[in-house]
Coordinates of N, CA and C in Angstrom, one line a residue:
Chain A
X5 N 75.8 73.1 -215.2 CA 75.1 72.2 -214.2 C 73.7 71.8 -214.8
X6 N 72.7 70.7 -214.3 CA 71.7 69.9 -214.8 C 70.7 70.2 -214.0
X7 N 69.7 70.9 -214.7 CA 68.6 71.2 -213.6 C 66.9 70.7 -214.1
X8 N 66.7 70.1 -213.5 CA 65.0 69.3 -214.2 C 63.7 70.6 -213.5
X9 N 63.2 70.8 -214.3 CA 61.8 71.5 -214.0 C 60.5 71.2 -214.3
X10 N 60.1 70.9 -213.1 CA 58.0 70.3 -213.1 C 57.7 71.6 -212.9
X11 N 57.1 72.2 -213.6 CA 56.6 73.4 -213.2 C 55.1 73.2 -212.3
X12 N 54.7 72.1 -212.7 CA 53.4 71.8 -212.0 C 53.5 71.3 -210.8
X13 N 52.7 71.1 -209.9 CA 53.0 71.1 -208.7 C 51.9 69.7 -208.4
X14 N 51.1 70.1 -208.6 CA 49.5 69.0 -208.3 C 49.1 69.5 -209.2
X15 N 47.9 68.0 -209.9 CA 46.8 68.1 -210.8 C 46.3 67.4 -210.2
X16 N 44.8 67.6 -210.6 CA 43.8 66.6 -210.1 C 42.7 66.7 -211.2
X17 N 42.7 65.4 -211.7 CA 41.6 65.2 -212.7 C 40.5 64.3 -212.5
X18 N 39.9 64.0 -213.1 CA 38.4 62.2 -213.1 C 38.9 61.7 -213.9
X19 N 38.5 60.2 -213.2 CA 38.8 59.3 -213.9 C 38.4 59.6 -215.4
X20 N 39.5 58.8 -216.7 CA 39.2 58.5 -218.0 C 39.7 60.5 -218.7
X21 N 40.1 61.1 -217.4 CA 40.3 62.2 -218.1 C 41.7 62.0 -218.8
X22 N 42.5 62.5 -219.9 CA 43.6 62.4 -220.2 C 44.8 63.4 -219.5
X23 N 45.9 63.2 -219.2 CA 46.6 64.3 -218.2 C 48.2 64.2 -219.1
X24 N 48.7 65.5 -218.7 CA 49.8 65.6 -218.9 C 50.7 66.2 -218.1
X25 N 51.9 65.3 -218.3 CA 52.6 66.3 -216.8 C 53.9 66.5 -217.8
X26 N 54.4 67.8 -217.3 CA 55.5 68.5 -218.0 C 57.0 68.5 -217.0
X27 N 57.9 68.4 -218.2 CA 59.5 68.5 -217.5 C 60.0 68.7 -218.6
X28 N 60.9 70.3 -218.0 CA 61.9 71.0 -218.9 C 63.1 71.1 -218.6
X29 N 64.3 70.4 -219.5 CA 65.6 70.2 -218.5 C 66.5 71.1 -219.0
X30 N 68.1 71.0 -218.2 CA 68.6 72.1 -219.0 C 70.0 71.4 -219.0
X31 N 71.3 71.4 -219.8 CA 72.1 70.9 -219.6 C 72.9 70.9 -220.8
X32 N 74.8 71.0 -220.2 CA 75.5 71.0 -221.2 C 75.9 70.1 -221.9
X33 N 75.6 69.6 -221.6 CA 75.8 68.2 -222.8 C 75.4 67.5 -223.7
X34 N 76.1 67.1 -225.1 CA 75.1 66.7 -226.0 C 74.5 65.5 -225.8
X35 N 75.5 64.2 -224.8 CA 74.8 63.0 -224.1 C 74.1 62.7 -222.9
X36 N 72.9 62.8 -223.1 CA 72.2 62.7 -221.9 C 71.0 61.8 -221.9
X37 N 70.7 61.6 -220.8 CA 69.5 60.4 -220.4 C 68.5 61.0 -219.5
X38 N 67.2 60.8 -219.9 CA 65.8 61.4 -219.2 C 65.5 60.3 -218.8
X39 N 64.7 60.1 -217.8 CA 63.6 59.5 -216.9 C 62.6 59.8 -216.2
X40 N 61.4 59.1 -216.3 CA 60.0 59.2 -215.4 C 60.0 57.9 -214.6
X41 N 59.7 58.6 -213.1 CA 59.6 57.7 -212.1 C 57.9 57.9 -211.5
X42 N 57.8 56.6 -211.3 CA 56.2 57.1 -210.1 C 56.2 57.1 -209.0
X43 N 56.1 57.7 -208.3 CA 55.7 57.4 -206.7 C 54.4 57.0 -206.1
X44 N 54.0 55.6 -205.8 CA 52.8 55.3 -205.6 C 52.7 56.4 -203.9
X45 N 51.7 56.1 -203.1 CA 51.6 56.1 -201.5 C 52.8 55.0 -201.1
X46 N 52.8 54.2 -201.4 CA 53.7 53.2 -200.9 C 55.0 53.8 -200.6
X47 N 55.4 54.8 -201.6 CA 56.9 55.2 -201.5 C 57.5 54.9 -202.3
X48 N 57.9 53.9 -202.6 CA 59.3 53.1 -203.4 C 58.8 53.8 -204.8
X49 N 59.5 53.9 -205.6 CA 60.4 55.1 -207.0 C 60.2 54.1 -208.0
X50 N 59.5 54.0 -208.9 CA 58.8 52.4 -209.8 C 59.6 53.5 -211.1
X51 N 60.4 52.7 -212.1 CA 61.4 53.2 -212.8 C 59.9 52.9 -213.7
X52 N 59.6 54.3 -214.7 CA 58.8 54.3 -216.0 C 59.6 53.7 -216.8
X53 N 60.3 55.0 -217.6 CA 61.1 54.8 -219.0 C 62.4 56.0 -218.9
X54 N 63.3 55.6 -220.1 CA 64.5 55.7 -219.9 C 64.3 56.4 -221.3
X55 N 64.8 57.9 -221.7 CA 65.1 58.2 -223.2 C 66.4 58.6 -222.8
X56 N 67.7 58.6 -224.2 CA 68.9 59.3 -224.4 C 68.7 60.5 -225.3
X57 N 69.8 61.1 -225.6 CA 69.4 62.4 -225.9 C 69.5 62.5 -227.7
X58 N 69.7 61.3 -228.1 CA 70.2 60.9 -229.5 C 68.8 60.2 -229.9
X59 N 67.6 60.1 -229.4 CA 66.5 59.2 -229.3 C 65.3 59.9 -229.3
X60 N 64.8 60.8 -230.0 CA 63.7 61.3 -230.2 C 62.0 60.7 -230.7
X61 N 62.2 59.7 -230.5 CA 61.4 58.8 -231.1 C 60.2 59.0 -230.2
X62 N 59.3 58.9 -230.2 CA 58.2 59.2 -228.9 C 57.9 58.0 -228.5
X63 N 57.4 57.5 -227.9 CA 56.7 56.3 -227.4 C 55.5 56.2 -226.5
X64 N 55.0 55.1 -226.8 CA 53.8 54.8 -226.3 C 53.7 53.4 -225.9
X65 N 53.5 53.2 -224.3 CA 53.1 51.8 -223.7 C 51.8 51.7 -223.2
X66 N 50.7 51.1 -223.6 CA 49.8 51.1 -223.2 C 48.9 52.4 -223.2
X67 N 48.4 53.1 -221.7 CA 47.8 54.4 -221.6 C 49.1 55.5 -221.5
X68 N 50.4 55.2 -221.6 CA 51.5 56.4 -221.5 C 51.6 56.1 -222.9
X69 N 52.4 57.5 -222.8 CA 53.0 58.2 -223.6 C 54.1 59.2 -223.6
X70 N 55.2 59.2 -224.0 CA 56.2 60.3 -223.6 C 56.5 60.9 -225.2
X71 N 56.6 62.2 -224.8 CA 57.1 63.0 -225.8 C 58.1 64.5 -225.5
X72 N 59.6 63.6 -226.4 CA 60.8 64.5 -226.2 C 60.8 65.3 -227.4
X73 N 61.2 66.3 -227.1 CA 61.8 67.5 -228.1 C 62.7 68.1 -227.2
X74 N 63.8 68.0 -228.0 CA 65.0 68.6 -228.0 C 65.1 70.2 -228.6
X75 N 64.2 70.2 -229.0 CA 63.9 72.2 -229.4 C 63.6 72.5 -228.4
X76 N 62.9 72.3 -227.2 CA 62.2 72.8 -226.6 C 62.6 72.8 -225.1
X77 N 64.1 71.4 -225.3 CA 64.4 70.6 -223.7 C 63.7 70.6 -223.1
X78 N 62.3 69.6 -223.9 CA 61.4 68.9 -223.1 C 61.3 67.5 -223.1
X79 N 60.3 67.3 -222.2 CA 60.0 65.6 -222.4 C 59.5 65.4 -221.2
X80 N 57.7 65.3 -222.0 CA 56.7 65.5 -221.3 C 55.6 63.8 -221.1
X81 N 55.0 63.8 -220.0 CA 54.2 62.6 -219.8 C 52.7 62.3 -220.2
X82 N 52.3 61.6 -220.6 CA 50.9 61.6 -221.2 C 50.4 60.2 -220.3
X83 N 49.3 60.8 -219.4 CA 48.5 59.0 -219.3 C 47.2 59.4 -219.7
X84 N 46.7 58.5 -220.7 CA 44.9 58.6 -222.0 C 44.6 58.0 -220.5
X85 N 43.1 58.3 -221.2 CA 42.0 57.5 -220.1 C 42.5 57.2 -218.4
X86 N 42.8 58.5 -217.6 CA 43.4 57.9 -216.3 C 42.5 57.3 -214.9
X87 N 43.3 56.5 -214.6 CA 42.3 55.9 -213.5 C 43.1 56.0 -212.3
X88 N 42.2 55.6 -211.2 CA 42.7 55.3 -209.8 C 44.1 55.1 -209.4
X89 N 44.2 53.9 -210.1 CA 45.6 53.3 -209.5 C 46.7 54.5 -210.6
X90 N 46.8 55.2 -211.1 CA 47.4 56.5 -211.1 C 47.8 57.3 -210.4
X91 N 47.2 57.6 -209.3 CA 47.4 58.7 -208.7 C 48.7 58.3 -207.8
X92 N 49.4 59.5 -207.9 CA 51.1 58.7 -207.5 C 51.8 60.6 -207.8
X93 N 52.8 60.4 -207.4 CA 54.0 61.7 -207.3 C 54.4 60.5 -208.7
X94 N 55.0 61.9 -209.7 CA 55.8 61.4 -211.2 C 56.7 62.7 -210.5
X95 N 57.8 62.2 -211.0 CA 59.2 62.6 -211.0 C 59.8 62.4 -212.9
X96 N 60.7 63.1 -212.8 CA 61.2 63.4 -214.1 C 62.7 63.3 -213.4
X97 N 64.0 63.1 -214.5 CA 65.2 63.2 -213.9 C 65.9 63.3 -215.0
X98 N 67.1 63.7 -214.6 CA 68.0 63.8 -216.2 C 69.5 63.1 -215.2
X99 N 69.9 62.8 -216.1 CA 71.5 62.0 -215.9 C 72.1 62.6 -217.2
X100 N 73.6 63.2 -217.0 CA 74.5 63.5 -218.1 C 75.3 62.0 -217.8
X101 N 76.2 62.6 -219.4 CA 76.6 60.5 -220.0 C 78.0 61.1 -219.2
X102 N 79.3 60.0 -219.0 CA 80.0 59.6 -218.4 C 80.3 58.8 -216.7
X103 N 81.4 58.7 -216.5 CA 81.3 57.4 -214.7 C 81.3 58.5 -214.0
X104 N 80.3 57.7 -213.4 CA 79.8 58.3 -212.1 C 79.2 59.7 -212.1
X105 N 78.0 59.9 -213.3 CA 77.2 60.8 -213.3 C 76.4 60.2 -212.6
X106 N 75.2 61.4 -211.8 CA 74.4 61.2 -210.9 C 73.0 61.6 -211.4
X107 N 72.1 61.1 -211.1 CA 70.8 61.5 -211.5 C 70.7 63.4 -210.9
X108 N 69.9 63.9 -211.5 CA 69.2 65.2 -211.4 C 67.5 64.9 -211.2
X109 N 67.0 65.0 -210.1 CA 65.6 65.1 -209.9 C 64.5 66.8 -210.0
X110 N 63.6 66.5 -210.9 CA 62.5 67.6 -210.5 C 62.2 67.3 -209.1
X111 N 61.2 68.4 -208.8 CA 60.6 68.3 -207.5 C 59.0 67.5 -207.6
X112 N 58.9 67.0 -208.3 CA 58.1 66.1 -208.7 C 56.2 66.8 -208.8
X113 N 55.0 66.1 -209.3 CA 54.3 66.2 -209.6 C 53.2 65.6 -209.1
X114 N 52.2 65.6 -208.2 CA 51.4 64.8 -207.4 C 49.8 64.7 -208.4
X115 N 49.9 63.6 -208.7 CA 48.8 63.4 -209.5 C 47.2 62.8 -208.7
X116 N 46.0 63.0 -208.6 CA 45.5 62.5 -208.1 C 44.1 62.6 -209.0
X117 N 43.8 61.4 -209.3 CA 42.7 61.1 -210.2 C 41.6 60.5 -209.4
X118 N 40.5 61.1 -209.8 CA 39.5 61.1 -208.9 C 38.4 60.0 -209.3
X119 N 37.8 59.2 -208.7 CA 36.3 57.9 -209.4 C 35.5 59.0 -210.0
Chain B
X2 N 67.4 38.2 -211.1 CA 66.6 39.3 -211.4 C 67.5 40.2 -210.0
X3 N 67.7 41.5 -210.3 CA 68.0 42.0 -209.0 C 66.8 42.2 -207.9
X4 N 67.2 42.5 -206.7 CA 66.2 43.3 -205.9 C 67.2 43.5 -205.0
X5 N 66.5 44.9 -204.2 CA 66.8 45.7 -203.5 C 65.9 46.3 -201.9
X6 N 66.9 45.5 -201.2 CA 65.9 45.7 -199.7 C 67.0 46.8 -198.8
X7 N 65.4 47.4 -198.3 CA 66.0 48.3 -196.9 C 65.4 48.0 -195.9
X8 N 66.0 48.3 -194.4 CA 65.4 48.2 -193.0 C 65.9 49.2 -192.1
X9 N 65.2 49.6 -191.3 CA 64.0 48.7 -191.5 C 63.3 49.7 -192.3
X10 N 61.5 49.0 -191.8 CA 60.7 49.8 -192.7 C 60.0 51.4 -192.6
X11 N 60.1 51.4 -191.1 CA 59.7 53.1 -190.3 C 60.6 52.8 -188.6
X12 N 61.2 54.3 -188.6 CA 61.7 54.0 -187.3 C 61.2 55.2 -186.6
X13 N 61.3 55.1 -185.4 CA 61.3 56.8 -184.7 C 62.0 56.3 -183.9
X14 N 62.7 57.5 -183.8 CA 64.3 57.8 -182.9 C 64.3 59.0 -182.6
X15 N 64.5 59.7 -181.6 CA 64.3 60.6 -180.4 C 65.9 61.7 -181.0
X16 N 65.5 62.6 -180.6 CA 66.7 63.7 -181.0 C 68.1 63.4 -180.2
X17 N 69.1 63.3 -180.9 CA 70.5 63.0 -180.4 C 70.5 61.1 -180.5
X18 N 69.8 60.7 -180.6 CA 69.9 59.4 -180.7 C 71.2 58.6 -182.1
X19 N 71.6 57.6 -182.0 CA 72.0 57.4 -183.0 C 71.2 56.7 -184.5
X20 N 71.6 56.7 -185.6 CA 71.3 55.9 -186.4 C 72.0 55.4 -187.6
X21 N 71.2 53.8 -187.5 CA 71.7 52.9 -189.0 C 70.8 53.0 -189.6
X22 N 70.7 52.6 -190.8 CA 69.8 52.5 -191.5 C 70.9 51.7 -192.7
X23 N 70.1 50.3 -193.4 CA 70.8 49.5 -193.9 C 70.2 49.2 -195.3
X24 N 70.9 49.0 -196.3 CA 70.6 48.8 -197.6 C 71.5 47.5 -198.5
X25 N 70.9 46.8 -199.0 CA 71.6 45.5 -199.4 C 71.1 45.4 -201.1
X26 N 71.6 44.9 -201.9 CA 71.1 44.3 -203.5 C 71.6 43.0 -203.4
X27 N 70.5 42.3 -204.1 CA 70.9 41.0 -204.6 C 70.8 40.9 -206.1
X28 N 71.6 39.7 -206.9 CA 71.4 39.5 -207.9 C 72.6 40.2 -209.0
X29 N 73.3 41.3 -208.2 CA 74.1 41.9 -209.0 C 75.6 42.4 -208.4
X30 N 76.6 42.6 -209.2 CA 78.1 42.6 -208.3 C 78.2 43.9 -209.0
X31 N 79.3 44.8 -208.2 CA 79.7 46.0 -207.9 C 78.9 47.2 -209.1
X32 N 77.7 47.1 -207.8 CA 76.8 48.2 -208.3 C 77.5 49.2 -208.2
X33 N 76.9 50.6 -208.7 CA 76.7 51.8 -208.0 C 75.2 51.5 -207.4
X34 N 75.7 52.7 -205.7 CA 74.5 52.4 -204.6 C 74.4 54.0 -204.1
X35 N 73.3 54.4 -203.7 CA 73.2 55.8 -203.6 C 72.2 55.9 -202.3
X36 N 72.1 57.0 -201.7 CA 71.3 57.4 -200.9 C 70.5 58.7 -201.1
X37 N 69.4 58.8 -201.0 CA 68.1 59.8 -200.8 C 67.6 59.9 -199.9
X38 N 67.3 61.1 -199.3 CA 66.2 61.3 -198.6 C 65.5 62.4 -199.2
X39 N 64.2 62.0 -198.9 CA 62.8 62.8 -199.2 C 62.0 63.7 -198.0
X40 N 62.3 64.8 -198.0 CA 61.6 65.3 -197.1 C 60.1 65.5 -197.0
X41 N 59.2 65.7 -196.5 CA 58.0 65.7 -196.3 C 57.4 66.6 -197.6
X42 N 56.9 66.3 -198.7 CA 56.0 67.4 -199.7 C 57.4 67.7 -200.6
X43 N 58.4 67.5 -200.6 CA 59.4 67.9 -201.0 C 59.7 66.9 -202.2
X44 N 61.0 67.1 -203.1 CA 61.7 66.7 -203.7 C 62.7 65.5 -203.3
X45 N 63.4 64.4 -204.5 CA 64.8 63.4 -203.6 C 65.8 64.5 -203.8
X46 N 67.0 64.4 -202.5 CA 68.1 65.1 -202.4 C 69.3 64.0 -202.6
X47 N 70.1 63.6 -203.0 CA 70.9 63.3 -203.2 C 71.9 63.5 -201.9
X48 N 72.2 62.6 -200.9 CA 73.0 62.6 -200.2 C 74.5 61.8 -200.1
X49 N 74.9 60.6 -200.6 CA 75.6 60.3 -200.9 C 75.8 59.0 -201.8
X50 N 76.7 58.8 -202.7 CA 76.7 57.9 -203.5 C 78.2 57.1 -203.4
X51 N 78.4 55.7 -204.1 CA 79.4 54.8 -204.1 C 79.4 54.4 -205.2
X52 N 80.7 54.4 -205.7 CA 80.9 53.3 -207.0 C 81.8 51.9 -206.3
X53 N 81.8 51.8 -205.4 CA 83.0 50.5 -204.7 C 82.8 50.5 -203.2
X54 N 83.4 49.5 -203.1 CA 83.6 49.0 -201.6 C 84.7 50.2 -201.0
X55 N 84.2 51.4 -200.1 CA 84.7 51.9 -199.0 C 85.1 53.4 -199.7
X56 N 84.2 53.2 -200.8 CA 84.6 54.5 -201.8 C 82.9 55.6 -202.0
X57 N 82.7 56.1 -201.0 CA 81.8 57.4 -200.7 C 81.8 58.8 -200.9
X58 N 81.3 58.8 -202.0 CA 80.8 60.9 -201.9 C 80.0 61.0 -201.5
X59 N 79.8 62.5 -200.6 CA 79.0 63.1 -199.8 C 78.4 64.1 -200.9
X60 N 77.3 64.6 -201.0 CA 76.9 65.3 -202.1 C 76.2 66.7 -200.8
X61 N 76.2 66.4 -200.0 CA 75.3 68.0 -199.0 C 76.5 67.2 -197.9
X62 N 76.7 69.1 -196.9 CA 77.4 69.1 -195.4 C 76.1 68.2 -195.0
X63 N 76.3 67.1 -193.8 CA 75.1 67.2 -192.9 C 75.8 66.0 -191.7
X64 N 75.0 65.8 -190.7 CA 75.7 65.3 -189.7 C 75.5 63.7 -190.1
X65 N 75.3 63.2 -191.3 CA 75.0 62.0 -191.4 C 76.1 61.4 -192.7
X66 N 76.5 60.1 -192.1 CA 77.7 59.4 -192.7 C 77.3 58.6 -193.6
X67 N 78.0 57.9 -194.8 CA 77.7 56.3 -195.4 C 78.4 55.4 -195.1
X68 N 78.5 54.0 -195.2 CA 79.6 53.2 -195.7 C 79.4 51.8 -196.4
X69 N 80.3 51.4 -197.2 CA 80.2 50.1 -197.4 C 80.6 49.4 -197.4
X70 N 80.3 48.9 -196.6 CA 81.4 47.6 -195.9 C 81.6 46.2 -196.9
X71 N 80.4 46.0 -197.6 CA 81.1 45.2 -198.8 C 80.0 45.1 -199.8
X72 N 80.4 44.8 -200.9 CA 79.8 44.9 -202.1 C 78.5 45.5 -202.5
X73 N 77.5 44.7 -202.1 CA 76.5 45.0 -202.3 C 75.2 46.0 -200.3
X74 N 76.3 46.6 -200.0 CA 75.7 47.0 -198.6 C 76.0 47.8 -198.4
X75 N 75.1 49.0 -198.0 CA 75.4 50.5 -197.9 C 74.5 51.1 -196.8
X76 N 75.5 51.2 -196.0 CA 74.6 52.0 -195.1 C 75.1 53.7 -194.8
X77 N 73.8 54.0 -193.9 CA 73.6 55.5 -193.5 C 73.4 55.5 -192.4
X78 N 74.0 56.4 -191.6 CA 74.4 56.1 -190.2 C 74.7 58.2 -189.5
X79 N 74.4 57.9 -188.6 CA 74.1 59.3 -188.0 C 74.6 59.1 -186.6
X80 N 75.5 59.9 -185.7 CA 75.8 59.7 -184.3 C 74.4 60.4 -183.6
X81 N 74.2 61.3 -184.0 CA 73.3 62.3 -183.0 C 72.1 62.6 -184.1
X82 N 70.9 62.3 -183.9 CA 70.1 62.6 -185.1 C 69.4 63.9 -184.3
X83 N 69.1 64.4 -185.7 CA 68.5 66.2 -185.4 C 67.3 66.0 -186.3
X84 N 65.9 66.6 -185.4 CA 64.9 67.0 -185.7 C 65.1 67.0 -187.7
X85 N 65.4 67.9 -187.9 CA 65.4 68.1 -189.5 C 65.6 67.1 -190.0
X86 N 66.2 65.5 -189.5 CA 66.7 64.6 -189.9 C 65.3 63.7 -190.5
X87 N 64.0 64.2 -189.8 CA 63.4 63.2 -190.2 C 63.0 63.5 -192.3
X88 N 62.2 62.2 -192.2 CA 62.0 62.2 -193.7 C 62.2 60.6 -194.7
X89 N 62.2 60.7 -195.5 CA 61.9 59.5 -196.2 C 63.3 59.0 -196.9
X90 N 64.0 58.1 -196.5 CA 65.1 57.5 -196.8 C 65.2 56.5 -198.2
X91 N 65.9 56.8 -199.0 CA 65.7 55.7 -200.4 C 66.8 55.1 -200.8
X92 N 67.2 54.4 -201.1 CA 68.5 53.7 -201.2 C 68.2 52.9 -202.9
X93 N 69.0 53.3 -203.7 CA 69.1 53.1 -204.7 C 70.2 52.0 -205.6
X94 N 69.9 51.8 -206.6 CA 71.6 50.7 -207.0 C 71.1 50.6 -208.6
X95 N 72.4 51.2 -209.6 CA 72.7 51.4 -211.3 C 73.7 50.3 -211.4
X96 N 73.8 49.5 -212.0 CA 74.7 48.8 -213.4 C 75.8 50.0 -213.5
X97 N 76.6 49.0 -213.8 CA 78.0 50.0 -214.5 C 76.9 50.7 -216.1
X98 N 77.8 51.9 -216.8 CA 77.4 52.8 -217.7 C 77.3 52.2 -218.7
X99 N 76.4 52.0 -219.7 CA 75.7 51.3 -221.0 C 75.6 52.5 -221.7
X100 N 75.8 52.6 -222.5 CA 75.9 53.1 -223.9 C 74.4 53.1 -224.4
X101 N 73.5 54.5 -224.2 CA 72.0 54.4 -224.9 C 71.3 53.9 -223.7
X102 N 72.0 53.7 -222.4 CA 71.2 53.9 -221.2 C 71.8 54.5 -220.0
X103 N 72.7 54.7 -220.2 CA 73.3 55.8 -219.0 C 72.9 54.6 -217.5
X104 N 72.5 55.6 -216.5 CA 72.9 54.8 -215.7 C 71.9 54.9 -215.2
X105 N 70.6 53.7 -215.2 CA 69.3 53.4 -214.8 C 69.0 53.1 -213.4
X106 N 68.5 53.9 -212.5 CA 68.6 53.7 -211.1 C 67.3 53.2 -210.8
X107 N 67.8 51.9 -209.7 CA 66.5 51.5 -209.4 C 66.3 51.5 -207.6
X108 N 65.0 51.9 -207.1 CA 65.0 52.2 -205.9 C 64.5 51.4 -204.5
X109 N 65.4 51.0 -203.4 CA 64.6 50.0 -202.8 C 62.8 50.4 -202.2
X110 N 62.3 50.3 -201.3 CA 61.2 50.6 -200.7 C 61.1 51.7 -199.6
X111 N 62.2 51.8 -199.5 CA 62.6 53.2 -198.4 C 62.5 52.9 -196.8
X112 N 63.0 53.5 -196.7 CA 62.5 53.9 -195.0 C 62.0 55.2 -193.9
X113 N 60.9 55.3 -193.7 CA 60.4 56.5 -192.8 C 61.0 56.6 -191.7
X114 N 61.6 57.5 -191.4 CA 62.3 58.0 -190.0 C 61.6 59.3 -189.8
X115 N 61.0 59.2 -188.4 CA 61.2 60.2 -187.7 C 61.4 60.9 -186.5
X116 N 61.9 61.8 -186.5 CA 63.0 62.0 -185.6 C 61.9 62.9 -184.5
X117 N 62.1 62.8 -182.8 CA 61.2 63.1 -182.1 C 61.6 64.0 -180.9

């Protein structure tokens, strides 16, 4: 079975601080797919990024950053310099590969960055 | 481009009452379409998903049904709603399975129900 872990619950930093939010997954399979979602206040589930489990390459868009290791079944979130419009629930999720796999959700991470 | 609407946008509905709750995509043909609810401070639960027209898994027991009556339209539906029912409703819709993307879910805007 696929189980995602935020061990963190809430962070609250100032603005321009840098933050990281952690997710450690677990799972039998060697094809698999991670994701970071945000939750603004609004609600609606804003799709970040998508890694597979063959893809260790880190990436960086702007102020994110994601970093997977597969030693570690991690794959953790980085936002540099954070501001206001950050503050949002991040969710982490894992999907195993074949039809009609279903996402796995952490219990997500309530970020709130302060002026 | 797809998009993805739900309605409505908050409801309150009294205990035993019935409920719909409706979910549509445009832009795309025989999604996968899923249902969540979010409980208050809590985690998404997976309650039931569809790969087709009239083809439903239930993923938790609970007193609340799906269906899809055609392609792109999925609803959630309750005869008698229960206190516990309330919470945050999300309705979801993936692309058939991609190779190096698995199956990318994208979420409409939700719906707040609470149950009174």
């Amino acid at each position: 079975a696929q189980k995602v872990t935020q061990a963190q619950t809430e962070i609250s930093v100032v603005e321009k601080e840098d933050v990281t939010l952690d997710c450690v997954y677990e799972t039998r399979d060697t094809t698999y797919y991670l994701f970071w979602y945000k939750q603004p206040p609004s609600g609606e589930l804003v799709f970040l990024i998508r890694r597979n489990s063959f893809d260790e390459q880190n990436e960086i868009s702007g102020r994110y950053s994601w970093n997977f290791q597969k030693s570690t079944s991690s794959f953790n979130f980085t936002i540099t310099a954070s501001q206001v419009v950050d503050s949002a629930v991040y969710f982490c999720a894992l999907s195993e590969a074949g039809a009609n796999s279903k996402l796995t959700f952490g219990k997500g991470i309530t970020l709130s960055v302060r002026p | 481009s797809q998009t993805i609407h739900q309605w409505p946008a908050t409801l309150v509905q009294p205990v035993g009452s019935p409920l719909s709750l409706e979910c549509t995509v445009e832009g795309t043909s025989n999604p996968n379409l899923y249902w969540y609810r979010q409980a208050a401070g809590r985690g998404l639960q997976l309650l039931f998903y569809s790969v087709g027209i009239g083809q439903i898994s239930s993923e938790v027991p609970q007193n609340l049904s799906a269906s899809r009556p055609q392609d792109r339209q999925f609803i959630l539906s309750s005869k008698k709603l229960l206190l516990s029912d309330s919470g945050f409703y999300l309705c979801a819709w993936s692309g058939n399975y991609v190779a190096g993307r698995g199956y990318e879910q994208y979420f409409g805007p939700g719906t707040r129900l609470t149950v009174t």
